[in-house]
PDB file of C-alpha atoms in Angstrom:
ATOM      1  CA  UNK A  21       5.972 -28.666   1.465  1.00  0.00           C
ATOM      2  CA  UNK A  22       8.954 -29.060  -0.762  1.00  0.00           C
ATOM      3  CA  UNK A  23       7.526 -27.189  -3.402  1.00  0.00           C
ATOM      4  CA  UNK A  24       8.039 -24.164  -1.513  1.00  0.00           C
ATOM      5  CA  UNK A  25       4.399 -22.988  -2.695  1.00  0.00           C
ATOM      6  CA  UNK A  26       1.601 -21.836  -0.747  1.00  0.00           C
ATOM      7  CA  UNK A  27      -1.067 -24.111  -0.317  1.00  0.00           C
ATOM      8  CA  UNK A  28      -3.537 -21.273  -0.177  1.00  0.00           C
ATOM      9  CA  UNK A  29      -2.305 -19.622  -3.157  1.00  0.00           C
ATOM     10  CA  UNK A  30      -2.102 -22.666  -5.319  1.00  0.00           C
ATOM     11  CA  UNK A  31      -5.612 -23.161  -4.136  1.00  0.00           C
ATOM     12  CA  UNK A  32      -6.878 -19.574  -5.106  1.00  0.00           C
ATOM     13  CA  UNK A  33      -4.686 -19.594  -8.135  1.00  0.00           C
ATOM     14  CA  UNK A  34      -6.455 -22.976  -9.403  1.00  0.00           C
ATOM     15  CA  UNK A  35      -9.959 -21.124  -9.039  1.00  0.00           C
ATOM     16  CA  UNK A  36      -8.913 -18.504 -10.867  1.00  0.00           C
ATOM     17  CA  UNK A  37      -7.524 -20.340 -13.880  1.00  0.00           C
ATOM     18  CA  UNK A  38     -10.883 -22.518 -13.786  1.00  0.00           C
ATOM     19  CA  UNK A  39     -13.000 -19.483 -13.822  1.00  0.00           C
ATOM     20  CA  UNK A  40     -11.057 -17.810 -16.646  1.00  0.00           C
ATOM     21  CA  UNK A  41     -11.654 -21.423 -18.960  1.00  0.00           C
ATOM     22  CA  UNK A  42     -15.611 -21.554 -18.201  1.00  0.00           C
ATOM     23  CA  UNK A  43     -15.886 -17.691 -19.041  1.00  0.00           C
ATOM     24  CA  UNK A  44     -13.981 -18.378 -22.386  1.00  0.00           C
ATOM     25  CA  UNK A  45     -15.572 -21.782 -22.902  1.00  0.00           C
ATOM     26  CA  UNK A  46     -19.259 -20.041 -22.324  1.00  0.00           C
ATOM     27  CA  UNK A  47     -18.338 -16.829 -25.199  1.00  0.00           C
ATOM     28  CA  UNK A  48     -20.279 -17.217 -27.872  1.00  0.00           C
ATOM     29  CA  UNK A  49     -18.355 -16.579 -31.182  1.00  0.00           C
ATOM     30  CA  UNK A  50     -19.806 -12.754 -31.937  1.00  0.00           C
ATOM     31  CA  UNK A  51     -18.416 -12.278 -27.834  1.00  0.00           C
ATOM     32  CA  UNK A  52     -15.186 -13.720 -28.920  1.00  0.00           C
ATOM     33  CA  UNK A  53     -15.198 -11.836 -32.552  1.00  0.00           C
ATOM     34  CA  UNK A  54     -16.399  -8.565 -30.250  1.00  0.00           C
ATOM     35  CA  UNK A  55     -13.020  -8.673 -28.125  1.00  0.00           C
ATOM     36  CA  UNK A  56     -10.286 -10.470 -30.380  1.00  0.00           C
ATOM     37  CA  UNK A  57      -9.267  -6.962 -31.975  1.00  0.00           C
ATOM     38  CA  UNK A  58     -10.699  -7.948 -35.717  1.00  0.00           C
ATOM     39  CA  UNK A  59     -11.376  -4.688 -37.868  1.00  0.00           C
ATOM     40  CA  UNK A  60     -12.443  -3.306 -41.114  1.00  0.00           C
ATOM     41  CA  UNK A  61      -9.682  -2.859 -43.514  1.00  0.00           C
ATOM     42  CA  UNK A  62      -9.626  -1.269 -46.701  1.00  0.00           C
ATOM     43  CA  UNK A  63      -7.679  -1.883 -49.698  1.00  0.00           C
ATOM     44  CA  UNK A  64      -5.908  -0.742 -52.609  1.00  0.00           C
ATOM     45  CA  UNK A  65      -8.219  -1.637 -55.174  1.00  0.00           C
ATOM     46  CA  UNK A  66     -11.245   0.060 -52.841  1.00  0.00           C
ATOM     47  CA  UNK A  67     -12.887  -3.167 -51.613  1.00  0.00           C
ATOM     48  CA  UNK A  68     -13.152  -3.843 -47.863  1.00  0.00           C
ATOM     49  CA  UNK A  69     -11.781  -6.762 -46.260  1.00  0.00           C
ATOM     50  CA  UNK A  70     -11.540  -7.757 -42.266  1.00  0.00           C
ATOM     51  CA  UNK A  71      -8.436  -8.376 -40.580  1.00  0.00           C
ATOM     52  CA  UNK A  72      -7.730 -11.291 -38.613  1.00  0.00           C
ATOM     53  CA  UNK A  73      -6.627 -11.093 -35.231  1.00  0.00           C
ATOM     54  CA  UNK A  74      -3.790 -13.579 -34.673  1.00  0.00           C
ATOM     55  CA  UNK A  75      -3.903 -15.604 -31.835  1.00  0.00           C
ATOM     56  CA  UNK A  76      -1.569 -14.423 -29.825  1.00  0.00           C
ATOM     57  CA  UNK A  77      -2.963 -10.804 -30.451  1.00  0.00           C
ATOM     58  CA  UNK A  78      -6.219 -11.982 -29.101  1.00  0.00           C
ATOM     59  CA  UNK A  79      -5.399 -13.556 -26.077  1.00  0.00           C
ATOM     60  CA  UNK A  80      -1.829 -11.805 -25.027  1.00  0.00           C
ATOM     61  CA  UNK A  81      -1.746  -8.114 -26.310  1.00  0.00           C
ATOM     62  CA  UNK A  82      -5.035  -6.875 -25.640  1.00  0.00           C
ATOM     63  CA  UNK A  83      -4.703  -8.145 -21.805  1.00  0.00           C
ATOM     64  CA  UNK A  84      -1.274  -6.600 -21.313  1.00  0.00           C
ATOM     65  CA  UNK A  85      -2.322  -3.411 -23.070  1.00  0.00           C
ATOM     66  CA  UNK A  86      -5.125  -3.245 -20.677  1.00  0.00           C
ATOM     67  CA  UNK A  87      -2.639  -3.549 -17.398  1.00  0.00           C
ATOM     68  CA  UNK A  88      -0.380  -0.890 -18.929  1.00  0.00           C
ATOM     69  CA  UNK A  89      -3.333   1.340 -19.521  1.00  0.00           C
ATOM     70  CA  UNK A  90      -4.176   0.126 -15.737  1.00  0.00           C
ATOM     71  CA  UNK A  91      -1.144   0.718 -14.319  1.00  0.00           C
ATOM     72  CA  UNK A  92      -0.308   4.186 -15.832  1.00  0.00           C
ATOM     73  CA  UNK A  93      -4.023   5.590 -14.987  1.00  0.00           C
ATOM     74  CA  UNK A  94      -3.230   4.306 -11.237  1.00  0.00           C
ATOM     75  CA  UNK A  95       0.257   5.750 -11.219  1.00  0.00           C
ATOM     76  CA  UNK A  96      -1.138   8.930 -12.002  1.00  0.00           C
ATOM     77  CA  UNK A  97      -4.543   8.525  -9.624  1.00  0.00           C
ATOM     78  CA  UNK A  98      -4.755   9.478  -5.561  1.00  0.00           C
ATOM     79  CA  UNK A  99      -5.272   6.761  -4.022  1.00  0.00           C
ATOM     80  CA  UNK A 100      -6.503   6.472   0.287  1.00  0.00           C
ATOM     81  CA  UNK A 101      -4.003   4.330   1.944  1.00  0.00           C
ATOM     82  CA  UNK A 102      -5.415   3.659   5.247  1.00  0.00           C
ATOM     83  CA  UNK A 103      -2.943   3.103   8.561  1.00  0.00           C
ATOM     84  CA  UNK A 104      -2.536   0.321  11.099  1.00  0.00           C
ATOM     85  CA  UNK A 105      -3.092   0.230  14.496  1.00  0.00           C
ATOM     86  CA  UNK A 106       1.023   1.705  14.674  1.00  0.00           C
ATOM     87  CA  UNK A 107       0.519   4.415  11.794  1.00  0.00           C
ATOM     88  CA  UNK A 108       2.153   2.566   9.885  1.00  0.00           C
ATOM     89  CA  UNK A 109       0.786   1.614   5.911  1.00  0.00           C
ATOM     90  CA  UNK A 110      -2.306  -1.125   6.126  1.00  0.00           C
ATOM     91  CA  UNK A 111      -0.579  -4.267   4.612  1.00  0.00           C
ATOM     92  CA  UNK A 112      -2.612  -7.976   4.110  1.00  0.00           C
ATOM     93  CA  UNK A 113      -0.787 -10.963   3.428  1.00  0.00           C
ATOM     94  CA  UNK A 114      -1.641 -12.999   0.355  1.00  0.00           C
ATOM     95  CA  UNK A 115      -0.089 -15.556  -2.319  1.00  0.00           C
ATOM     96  CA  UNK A 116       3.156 -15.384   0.550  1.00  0.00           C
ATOM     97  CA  UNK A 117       3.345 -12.106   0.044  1.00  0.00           C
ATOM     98  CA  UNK A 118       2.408  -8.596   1.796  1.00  0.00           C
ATOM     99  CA  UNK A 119       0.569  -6.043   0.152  1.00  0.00           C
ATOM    100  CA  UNK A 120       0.030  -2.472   0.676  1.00  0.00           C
ATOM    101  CA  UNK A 121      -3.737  -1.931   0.845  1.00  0.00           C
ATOM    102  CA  UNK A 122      -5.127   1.166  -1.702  1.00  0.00           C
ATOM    103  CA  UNK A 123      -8.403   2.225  -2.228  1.00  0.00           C
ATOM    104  CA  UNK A 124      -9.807   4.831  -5.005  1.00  0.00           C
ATOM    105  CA  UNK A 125     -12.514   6.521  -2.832  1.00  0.00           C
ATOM    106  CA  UNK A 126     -13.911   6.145   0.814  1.00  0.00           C
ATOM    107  CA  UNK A 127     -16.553   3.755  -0.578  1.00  0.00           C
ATOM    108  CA  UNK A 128     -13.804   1.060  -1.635  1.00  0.00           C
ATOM    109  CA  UNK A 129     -12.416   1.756   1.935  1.00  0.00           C
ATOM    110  CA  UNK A 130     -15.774   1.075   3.244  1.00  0.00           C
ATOM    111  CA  UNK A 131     -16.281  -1.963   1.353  1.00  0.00           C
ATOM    112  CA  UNK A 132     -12.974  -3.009   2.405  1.00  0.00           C
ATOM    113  CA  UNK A 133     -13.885  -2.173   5.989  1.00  0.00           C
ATOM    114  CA  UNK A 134     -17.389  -4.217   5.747  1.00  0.00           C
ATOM    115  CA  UNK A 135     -15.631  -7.496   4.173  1.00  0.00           C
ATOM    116  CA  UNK A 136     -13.141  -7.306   7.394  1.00  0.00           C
ATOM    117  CA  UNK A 137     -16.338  -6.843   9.845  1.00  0.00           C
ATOM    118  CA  UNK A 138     -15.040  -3.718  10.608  1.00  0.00           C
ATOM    119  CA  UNK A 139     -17.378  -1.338   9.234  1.00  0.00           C
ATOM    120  CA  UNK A 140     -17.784   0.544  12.871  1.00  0.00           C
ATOM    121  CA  UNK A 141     -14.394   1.939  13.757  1.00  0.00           C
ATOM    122  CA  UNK A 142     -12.584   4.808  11.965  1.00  0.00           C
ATOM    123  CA  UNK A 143      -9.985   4.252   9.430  1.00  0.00           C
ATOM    124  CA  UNK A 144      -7.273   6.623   9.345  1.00  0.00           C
ATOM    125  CA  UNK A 145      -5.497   6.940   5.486  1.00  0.00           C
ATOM    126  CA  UNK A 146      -3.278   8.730   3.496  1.00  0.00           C
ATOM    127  CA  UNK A 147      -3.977  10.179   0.431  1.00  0.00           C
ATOM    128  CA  UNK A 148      -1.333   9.819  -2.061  1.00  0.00           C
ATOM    129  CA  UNK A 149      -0.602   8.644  -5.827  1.00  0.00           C
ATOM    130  CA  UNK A 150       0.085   5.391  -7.078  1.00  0.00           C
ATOM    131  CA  UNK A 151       3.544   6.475  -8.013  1.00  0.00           C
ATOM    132  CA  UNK A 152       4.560   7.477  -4.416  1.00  0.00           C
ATOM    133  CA  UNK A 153       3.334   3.716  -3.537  1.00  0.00           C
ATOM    134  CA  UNK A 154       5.380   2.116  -6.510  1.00  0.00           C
ATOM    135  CA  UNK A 155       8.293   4.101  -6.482  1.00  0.00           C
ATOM    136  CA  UNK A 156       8.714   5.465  -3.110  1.00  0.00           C
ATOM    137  CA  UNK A 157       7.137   3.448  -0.548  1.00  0.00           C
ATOM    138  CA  UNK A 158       7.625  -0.016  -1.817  1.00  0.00           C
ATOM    139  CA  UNK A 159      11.811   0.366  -2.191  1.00  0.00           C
ATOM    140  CA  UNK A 160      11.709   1.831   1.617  1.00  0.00           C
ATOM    141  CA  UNK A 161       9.158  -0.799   2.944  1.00  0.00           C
ATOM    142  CA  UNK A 162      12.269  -3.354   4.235  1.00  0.00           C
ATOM    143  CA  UNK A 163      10.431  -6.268   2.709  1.00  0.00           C
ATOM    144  CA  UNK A 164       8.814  -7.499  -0.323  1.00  0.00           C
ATOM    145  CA  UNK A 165       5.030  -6.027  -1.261  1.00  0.00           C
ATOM    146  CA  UNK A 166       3.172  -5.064  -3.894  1.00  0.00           C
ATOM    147  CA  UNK A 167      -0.019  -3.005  -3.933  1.00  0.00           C
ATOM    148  CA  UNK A 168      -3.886  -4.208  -3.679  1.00  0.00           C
ATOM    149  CA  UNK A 169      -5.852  -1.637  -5.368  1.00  0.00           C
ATOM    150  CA  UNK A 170      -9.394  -1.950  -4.279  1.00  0.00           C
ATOM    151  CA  UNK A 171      -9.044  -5.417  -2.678  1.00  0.00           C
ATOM    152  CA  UNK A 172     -13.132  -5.665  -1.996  1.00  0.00           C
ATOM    153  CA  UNK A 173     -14.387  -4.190  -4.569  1.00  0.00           C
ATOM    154  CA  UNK A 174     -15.517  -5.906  -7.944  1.00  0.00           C
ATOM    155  CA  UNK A 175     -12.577  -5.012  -9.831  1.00  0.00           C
ATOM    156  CA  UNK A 176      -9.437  -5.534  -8.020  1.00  0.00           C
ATOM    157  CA  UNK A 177      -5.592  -5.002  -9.085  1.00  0.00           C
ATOM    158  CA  UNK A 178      -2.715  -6.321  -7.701  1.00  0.00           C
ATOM    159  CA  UNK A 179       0.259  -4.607  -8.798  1.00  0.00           C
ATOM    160  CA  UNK A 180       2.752  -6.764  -7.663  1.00  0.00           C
ATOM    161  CA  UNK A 181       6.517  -5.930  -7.004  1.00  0.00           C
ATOM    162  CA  UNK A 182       8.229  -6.870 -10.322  1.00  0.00           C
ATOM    163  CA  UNK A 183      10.008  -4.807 -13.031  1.00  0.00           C
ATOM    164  CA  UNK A 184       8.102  -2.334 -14.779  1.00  0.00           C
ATOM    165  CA  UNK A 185       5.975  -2.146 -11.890  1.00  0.00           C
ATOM    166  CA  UNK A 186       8.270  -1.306  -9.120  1.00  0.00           C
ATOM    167  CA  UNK A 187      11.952  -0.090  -9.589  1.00  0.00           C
ATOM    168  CA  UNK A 188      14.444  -2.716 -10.675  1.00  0.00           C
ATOM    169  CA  UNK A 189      16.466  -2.505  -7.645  1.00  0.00           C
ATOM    170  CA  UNK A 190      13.397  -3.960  -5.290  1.00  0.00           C
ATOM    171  CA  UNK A 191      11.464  -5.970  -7.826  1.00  0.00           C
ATOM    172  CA  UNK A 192      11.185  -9.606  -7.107  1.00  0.00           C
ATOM    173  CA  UNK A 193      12.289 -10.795 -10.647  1.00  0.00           C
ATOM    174  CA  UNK A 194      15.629  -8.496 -11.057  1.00  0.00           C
ATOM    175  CA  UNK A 195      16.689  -6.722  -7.529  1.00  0.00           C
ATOM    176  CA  UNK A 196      17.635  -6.668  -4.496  1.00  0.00           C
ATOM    177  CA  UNK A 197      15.355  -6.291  -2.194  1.00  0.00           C
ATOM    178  CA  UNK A 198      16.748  -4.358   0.373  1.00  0.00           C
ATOM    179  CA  UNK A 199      15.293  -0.671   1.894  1.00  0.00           C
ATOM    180  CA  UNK A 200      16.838   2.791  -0.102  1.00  0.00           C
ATOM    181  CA  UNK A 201      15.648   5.386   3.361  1.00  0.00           C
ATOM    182  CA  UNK A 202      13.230   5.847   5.841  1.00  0.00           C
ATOM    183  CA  UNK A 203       9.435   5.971   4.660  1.00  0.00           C
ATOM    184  CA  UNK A 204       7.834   9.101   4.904  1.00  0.00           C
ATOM    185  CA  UNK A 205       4.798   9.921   3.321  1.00  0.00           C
TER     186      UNK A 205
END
């Protein structure tokens, strides 16, 4: 394929954008009034007024202040981090890319473990925070990942391995890409 895109992910990616326009498509305006950010005001003079959400603060701000607030809670959260077959961190491949599997409690694992029709053997993990996976583990892992946060559950995360997720030096959109030391966690 000379696009250099995979067919899978383009696939998944296509869902996903066509589920997002039939959610927004099916909000009723007092949904989309509800979530746009729109507020009380009052004024000098005393009377109250409401504020208008701009576009862009509607459907760009709130979203990315929701995956900061994400992505700080899970850098400061334990997280299980179960091992391979070799001991070595659980990674999937998806979009072309691996990802280190992380799961919030032993029932994500579970589900995780069900999905994969493996619900009968025992899962080994690690437990350890979301900032030893960002900023430790993904510089040392020798190639490119990011980390699947729940994967089975009904509210996945990817954090993905760009900047402000990962450190510069590894992230896919500014580094290097190359291992800092051995992984030990």
């Amino acid at each position: 394929m000379s696009s250099g895109t995979d067919p899978g992910f383009a696939e998944e990616w296509r869902q996903l954008k066509e589920r997002a326009l039939a959610r927004r498509a099916a909000m009723t305006p007092s949904d989309a009034s509800e979530t746009s950010g729109t507020s009380g005001t009052s004024s000098a003079s005393g009377t109250s007024g409401t504020a208008v959400a701009s576009p862009v603060s509607a459907d760009v701000e709130s979203p990315l202040e929701q995956a900061r607030a994400r992505l700080v809670a899970f850098r400061s959260r334990p997280v299980l981090v179960p091992l391979d077959d070799g001991d070595g961190l659980l990674t999937v491949p998806f979009g072309g890319l691996d990802w280190i599997c992380a799961f919030t409690d032993e029932d994500a694992l579970a589900r995780f473990a069900h999905a994969r029709d493996e619900a009968g053997r025992e899962w080994t993990y690690r437990r350890v925070t979301g900032a030893l996976l960002l900023d430790e583990v993904v510089p040392v892992a020798g190639f490119p990942c990011g980390v699947a946060l729940d994967s089975a559950g009904p509210d996945p995360v990817m954090y993905p391995p760009l900047r402000g997720i990962v450190p510069d030096r590894v992230a896919l959109d500014g580094g290097d890409i190359r291992p800092t030391g051995p992984l030990n966690i």
